Coordinates of C-alpha atoms in Angstrom, one line a residue:
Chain A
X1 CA 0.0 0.0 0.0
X2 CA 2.9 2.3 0.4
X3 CA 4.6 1.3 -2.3
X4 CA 4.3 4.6 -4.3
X5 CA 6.2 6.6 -1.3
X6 CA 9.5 4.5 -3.0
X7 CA 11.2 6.3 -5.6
X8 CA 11.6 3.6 -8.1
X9 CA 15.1 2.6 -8.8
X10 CA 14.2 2.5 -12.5
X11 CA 12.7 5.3 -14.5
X12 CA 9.7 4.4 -15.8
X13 CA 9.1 5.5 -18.9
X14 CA 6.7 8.0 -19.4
X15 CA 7.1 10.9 -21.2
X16 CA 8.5 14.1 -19.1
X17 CA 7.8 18.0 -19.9
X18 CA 10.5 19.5 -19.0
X19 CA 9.8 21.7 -15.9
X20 CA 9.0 24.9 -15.9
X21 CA 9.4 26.9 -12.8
X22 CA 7.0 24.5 -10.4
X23 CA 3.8 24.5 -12.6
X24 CA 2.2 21.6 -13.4
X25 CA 3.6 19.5 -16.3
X26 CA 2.3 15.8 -16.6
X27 CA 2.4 13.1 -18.9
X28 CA -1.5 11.9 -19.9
X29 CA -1.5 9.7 -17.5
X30 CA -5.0 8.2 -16.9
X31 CA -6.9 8.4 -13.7
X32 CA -10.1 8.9 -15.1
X33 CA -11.1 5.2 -13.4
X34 CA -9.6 6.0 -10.3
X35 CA -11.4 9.7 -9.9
X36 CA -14.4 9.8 -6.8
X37 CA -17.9 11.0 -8.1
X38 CA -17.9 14.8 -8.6
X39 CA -19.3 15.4 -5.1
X40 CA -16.9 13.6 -3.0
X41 CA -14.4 15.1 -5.5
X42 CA -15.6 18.9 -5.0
X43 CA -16.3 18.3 -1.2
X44 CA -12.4 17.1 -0.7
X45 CA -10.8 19.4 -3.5
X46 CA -13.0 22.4 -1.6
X47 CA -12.1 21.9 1.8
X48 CA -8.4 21.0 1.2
X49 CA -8.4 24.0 -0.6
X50 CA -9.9 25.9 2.7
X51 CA -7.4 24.3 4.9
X52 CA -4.2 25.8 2.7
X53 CA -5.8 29.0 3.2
X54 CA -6.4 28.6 7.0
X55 CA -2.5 27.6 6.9
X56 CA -1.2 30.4 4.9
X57 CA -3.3 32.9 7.0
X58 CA -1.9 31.4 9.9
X59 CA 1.7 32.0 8.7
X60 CA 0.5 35.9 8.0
X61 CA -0.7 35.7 11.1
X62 CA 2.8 35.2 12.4
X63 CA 4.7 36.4 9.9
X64 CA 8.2 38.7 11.4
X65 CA 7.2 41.6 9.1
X66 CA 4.7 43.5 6.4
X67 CA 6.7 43.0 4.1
X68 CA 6.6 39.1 4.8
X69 CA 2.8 39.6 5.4
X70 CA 2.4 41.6 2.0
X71 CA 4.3 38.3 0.5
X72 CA 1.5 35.9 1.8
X73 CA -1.8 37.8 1.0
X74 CA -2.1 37.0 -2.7
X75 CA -1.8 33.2 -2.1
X76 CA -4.0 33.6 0.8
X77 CA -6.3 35.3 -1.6
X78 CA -6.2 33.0 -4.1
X79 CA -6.6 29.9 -2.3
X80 CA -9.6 31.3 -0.5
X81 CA -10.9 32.2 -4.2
X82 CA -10.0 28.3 -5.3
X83 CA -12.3 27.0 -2.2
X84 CA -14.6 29.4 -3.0
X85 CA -15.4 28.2 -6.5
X86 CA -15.2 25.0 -5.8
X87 CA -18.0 25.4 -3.0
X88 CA -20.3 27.2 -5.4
X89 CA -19.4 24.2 -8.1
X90 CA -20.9 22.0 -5.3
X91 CA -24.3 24.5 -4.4
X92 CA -25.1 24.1 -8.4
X93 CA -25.7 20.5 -7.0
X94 CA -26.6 20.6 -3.8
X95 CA -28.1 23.6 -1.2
X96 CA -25.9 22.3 1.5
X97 CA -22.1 22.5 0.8
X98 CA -20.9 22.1 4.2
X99 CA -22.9 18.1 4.1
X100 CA -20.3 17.5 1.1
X101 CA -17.3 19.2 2.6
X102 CA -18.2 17.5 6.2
X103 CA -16.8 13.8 5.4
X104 CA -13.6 15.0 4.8
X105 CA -12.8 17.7 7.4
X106 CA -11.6 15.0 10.3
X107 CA -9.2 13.5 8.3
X108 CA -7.8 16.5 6.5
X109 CA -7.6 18.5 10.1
X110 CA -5.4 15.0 11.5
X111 CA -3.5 15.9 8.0
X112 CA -2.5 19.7 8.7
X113 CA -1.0 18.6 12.7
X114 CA 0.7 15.9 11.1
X115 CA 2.0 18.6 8.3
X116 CA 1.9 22.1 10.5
X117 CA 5.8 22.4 11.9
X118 CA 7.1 23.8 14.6
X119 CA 8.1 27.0 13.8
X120 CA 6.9 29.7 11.2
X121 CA 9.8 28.4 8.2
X122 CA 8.6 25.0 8.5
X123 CA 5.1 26.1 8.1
X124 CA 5.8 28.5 5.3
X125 CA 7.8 25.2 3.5
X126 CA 4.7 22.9 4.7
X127 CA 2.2 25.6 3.1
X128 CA 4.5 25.8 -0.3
X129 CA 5.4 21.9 -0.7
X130 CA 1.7 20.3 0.3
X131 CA -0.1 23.1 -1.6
X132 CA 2.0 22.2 -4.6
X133 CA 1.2 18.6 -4.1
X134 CA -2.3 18.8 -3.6
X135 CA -2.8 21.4 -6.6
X136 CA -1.2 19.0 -8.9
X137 CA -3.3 16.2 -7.5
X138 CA -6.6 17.4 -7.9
X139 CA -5.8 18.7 -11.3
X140 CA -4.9 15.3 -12.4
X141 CA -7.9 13.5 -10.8
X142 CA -10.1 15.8 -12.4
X143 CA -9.3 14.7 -15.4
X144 CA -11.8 12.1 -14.8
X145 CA -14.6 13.6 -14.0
X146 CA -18.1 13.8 -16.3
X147 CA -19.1 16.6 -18.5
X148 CA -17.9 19.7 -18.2
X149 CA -16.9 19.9 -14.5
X150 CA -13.3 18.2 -14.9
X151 CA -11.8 21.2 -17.2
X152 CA -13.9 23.7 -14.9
X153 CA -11.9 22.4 -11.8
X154 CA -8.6 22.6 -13.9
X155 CA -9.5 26.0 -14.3
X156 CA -9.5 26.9 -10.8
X157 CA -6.8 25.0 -9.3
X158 CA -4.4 24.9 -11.7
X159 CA -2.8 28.3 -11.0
X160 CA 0.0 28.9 -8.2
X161 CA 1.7 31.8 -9.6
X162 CA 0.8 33.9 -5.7
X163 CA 2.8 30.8 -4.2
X164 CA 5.7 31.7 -5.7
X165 CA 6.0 34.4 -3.5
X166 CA 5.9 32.0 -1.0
X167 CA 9.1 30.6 -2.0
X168 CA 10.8 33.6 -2.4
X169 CA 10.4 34.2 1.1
X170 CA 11.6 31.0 1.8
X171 CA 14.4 30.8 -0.9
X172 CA 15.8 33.8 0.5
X173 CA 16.0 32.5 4.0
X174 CA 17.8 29.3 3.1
X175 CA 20.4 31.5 1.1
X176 CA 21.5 33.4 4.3
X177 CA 20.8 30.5 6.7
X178 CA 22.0 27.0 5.9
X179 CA 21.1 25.5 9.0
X180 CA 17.4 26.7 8.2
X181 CA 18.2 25.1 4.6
X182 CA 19.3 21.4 5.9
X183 CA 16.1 21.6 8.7
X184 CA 13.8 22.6 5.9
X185 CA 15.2 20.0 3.2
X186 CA 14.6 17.2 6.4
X187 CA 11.0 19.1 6.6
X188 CA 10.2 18.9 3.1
X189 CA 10.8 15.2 2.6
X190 CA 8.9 14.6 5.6
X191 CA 5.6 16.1 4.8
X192 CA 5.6 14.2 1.7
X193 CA 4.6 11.1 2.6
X194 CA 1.5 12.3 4.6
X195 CA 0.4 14.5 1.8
X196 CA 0.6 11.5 -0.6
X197 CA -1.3 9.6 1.6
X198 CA -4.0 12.1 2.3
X199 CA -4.3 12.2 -1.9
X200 CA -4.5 8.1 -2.0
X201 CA -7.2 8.6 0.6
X202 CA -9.2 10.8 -2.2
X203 CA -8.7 7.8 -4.8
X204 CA -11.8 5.9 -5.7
X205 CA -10.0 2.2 -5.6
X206 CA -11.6 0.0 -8.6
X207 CA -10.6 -3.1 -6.2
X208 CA -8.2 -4.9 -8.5
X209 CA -5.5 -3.7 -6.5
X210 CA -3.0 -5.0 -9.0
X211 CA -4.3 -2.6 -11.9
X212 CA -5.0 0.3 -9.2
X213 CA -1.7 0.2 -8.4
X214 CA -0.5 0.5 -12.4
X215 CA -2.3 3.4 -13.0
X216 CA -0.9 5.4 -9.4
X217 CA 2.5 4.4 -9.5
X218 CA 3.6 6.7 -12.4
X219 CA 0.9 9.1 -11.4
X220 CA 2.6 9.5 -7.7
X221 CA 6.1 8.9 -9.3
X222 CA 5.2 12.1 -11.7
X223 CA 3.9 14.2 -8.5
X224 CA 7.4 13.3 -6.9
X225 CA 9.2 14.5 -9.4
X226 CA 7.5 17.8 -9.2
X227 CA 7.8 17.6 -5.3
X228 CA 11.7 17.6 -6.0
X229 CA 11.5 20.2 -8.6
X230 CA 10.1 22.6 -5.4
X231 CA 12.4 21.7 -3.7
X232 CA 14.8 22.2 -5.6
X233 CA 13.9 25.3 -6.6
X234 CA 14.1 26.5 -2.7
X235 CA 17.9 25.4 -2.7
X236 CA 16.3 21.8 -0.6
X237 CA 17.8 18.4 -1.2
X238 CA 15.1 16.0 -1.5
Chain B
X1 CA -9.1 63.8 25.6
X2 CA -11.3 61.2 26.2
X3 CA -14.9 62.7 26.0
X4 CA -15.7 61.1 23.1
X5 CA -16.0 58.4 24.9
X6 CA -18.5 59.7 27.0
X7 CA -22.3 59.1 25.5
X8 CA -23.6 62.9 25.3
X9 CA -26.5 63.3 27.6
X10 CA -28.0 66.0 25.9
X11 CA -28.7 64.7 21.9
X12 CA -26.9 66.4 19.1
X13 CA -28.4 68.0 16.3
X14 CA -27.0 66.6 13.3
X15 CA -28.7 65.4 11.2
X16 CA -29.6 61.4 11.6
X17 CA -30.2 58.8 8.1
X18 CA -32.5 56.3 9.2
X19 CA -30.5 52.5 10.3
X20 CA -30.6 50.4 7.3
X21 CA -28.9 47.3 8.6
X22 CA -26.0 48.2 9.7
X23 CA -24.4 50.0 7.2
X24 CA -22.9 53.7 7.1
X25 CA -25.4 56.3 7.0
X26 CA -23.8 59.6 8.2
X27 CA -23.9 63.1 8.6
X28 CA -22.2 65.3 6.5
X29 CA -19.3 65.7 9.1
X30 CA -16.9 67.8 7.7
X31 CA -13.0 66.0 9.0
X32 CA -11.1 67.2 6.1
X33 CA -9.1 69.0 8.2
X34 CA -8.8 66.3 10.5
X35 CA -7.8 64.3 7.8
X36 CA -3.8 62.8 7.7
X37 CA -1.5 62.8 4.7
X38 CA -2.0 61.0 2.0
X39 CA 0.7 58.1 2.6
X40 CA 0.0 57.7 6.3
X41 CA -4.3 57.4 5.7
X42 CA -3.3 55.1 3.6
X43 CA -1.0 52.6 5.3
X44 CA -3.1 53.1 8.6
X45 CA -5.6 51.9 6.8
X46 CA -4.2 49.2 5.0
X47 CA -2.6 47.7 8.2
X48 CA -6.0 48.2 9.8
X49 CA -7.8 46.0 6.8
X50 CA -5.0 43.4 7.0
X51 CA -6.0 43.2 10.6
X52 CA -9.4 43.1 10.2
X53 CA -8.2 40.0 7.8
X54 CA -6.3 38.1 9.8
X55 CA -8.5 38.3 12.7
X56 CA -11.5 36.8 11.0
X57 CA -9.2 34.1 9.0
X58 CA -8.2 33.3 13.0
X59 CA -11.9 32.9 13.5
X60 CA -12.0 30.6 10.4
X61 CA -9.3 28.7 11.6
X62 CA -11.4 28.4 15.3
X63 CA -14.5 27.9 13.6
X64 CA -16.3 24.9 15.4
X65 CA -18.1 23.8 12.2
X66 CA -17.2 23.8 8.6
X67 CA -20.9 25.7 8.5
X68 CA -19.1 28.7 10.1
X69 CA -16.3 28.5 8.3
X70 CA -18.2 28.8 4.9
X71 CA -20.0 31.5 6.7
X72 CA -16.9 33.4 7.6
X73 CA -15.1 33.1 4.4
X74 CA -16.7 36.3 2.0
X75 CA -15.9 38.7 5.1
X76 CA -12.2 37.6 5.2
X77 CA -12.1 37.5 1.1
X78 CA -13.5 41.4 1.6
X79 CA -11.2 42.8 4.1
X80 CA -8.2 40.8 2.1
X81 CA -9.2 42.3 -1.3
X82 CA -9.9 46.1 0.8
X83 CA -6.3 45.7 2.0
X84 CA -4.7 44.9 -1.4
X85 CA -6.6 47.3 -3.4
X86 CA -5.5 50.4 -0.9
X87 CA -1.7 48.4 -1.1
X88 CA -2.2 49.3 -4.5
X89 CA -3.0 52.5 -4.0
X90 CA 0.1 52.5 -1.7
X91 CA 1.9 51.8 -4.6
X92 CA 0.8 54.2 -7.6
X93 CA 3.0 56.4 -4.8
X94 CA 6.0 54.9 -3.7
X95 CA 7.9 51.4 -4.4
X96 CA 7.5 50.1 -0.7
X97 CA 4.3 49.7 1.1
X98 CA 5.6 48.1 3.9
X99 CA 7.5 51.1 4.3
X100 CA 4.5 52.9 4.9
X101 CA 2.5 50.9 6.5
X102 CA 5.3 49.8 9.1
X103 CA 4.4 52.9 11.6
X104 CA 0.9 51.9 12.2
X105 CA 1.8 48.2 12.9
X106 CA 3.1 48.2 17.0
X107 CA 0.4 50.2 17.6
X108 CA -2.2 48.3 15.7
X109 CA -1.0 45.3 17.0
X110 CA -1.2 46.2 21.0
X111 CA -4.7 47.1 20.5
X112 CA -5.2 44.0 18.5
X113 CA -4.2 42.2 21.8
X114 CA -6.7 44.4 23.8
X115 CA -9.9 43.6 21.9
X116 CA -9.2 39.6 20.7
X117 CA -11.3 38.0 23.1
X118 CA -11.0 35.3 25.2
X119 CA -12.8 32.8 23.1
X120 CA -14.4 32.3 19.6
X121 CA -17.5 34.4 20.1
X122 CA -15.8 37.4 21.9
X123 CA -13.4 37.1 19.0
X124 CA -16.7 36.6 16.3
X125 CA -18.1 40.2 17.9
X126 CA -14.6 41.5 18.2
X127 CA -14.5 41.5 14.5
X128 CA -18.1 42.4 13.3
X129 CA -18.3 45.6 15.9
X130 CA -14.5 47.0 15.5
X131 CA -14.6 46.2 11.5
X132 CA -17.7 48.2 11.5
X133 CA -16.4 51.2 13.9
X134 CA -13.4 51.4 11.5
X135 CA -14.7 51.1 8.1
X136 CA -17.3 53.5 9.0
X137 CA -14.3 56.2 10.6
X138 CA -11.5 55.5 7.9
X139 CA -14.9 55.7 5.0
X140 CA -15.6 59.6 6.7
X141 CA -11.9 60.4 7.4
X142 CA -11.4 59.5 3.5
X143 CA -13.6 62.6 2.8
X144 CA -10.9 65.2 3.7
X145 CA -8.2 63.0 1.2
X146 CA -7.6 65.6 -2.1
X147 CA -8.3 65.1 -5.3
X148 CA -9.6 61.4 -6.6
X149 CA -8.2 59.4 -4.0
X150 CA -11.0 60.2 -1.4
X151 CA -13.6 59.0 -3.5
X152 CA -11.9 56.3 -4.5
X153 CA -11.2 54.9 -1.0
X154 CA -14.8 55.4 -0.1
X155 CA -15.3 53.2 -2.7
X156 CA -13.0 50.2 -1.5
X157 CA -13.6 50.7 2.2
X158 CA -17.5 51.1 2.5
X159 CA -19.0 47.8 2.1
X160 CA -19.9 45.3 5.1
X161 CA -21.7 43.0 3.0
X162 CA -20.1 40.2 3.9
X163 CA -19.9 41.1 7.4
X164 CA -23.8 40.3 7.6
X165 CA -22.9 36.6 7.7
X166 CA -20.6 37.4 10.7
X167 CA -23.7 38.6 12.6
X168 CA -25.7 36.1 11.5
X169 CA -23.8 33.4 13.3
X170 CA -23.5 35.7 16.4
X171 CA -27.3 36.4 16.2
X172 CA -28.6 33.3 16.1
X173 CA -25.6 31.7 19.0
X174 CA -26.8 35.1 21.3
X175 CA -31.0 34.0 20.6
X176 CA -29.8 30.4 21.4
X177 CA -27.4 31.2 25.0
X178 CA -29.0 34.2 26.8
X179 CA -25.6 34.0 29.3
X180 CA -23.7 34.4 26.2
X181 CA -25.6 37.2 25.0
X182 CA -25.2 39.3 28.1
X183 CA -21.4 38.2 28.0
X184 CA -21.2 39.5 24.3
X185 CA -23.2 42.7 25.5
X186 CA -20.4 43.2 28.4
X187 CA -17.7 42.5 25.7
X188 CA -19.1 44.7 22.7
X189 CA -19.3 47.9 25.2
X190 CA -15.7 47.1 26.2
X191 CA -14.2 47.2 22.6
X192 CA -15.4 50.0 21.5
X193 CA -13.1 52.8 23.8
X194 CA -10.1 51.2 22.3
X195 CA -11.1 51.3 19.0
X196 CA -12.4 54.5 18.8
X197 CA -8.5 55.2 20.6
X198 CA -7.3 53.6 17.4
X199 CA -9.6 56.2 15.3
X200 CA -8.2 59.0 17.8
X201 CA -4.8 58.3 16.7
X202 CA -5.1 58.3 13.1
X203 CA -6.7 61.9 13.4
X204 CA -4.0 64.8 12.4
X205 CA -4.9 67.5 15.2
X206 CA -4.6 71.4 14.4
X207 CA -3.1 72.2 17.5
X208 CA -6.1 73.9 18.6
X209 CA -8.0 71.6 21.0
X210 CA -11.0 73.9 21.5
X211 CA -12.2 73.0 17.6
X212 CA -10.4 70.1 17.7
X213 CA -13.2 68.2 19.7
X214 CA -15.6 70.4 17.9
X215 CA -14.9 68.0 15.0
X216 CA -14.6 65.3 16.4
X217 CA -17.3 64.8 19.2
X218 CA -20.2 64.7 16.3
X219 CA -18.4 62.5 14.5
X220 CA -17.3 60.4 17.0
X221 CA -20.9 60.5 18.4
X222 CA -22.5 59.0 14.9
X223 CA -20.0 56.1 15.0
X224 CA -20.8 55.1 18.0
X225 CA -24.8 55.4 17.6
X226 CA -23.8 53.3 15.0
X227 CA -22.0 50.5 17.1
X228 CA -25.5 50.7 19.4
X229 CA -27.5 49.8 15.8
X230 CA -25.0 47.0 15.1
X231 CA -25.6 45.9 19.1
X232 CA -29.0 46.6 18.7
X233 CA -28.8 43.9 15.5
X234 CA -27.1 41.1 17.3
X235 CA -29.9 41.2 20.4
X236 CA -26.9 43.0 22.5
X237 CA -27.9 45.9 24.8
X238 CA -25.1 48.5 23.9

């Protein structure tokens, strides 16, 4: 079962975009079978999406300056707007949004303890690196939703441009401060594994566990590789 | 110095809009000349919107049920999107907001401090009664900005839409807990003499105290009849 948390020793071979900043680039992989019905899938998408915003607000919260504050309020911003699109994707369904969102919120608040840190740099790093995750995540599973709704949910979450100021903040920090740097790379491979498990909670398992696991492998291996490419991009080891 | 704090026994005559909700319906107070430089109105008011923010995002955060939380979300996307927009207008000016916003922030913060709460609805009232007490000074203090920029904060600042929501939740907890109502009554009285500190300070004086307090009293007056309708709207005694 936690099989996909092991980098594989052999590439697989699926074809790679070559990355760009930390956006989202993945091969076609198919989860279209392995994607919830739209209203678990807008339920989780929209309250993950609240939590990141709790967590970044925190972080402004107790952020050292303004200017660090400043940094934080578009992505703050803009995961509030994600959550609230998503919510207002589930009320075209259903009058009660918080019943949808509601099944999820235990697990996902056990999640953001697990992923919080214990001071404000490991926080910022969780809020940058699980965001990133996520994001990608939910992109990719909405790929197999019905109708229209899949490229709608793209829409929204696939955008995390206000993040970036998120690393800068942290990029900056790591350059003056390698201590910080070598506690922050620990950090980053450490909230990996919980954020990939949170996502494998969100897939709808067919029950052939041998072909479930064909399709997640290379989808998890991908959403490593992008992992690594944040970190990376903060100066981190992964 | 502190007799606007006092309620004046003997009734003013300006002139009085009817309450519609609890929205700003003032006199034509004239504070233009109590009004502050550009740059400092500007980042006071910023700081005082990011406040405002992070204060109800804490509330979010502390929500007990993902109900409130939904509930609480437009007010924190409002004062977030207030604060940016007058950030911008921060910047049309100079190349560093923080810069001017960095002033206001001990002083901000300490009264922050003062009027949190002790739990999640003194904090809930906290916000809805100070936001409203400070929109409604920073919308009239706008008045005596020159040129386009008055208006044009007016514009940003007075709305409290969302804010409804926010006394929705305390409305219906106050109908429900009679204890905590006349606890929230007790609390709502307390917070408004440091907030209307907070207004004080902001003011630029002439120098002259005599017509000083001739300006402000009346105004001061109207914001806090003002508070009372907002009280008056939650079921509090004021």
């Amino acid at each position: 079962m936690f099989g996909f948390l092991r980098r594989p020793k052999v590439r697989i071979d699926i074809p790679r975009l070559k990355p760009r900043d930390d956006s989202v680039s993945y091969p076609k992989v198919n989860l279209a079978e392995l994607t919830p019905e739209v209203l678990p899938y807008l339920g989780q998408a929209a309250y993950v999406q609240l939590a990141i915003f709790e967590e970044i607000s925190d972080a402004m919260n107790g952020a050292p300056t303004v200017g660090a504050k400043q940094a934080l309020a578009p992505a703050a911003g803009q995961a509030l707007d994600k959550h609230e699109r998503l919510v207002a994707e589930i009320r075209r369904r259903v009058d009660t949004p918080s019943e949808v969102i509601e099944p999820f919120v235990a697990g996902i608040d056990r999640y953001r303890v697990l992923v919080k840190g214990s001071d404000w740099y490991e926080q910022l790093a969780s809020v940058y690196l699980t965001a990133g995750i996520l994001d990608d995540f939910f992109t990719l599973l909405a790929a197999g939703l019905p109708g229209d709704i899949g490229p709608r949910c793209v829409a929204v979450l696939d955008a995390d441009t206000a993040r970036q100021a998120v690393a800068g903040l942290l990029g900056e920090a790591i350059t003056d401060d390698p201590v910080l740097g070598s506690r922050l790379a620990m950090w980053g491979r450490r909230v990996v594994g919980d954020t990939l498990l949170v996502c494998r909670s969100a897939i709808h398992l067919t029950g052939n566990p041998q072909s479930d696991e064909q399709r997640i492998e290379p989808v998890f291996t991908e959403m490593i590789a992008a992992h690594t490419r944040r970190m990376d991009g903060l100066g981190l080891t992964a």
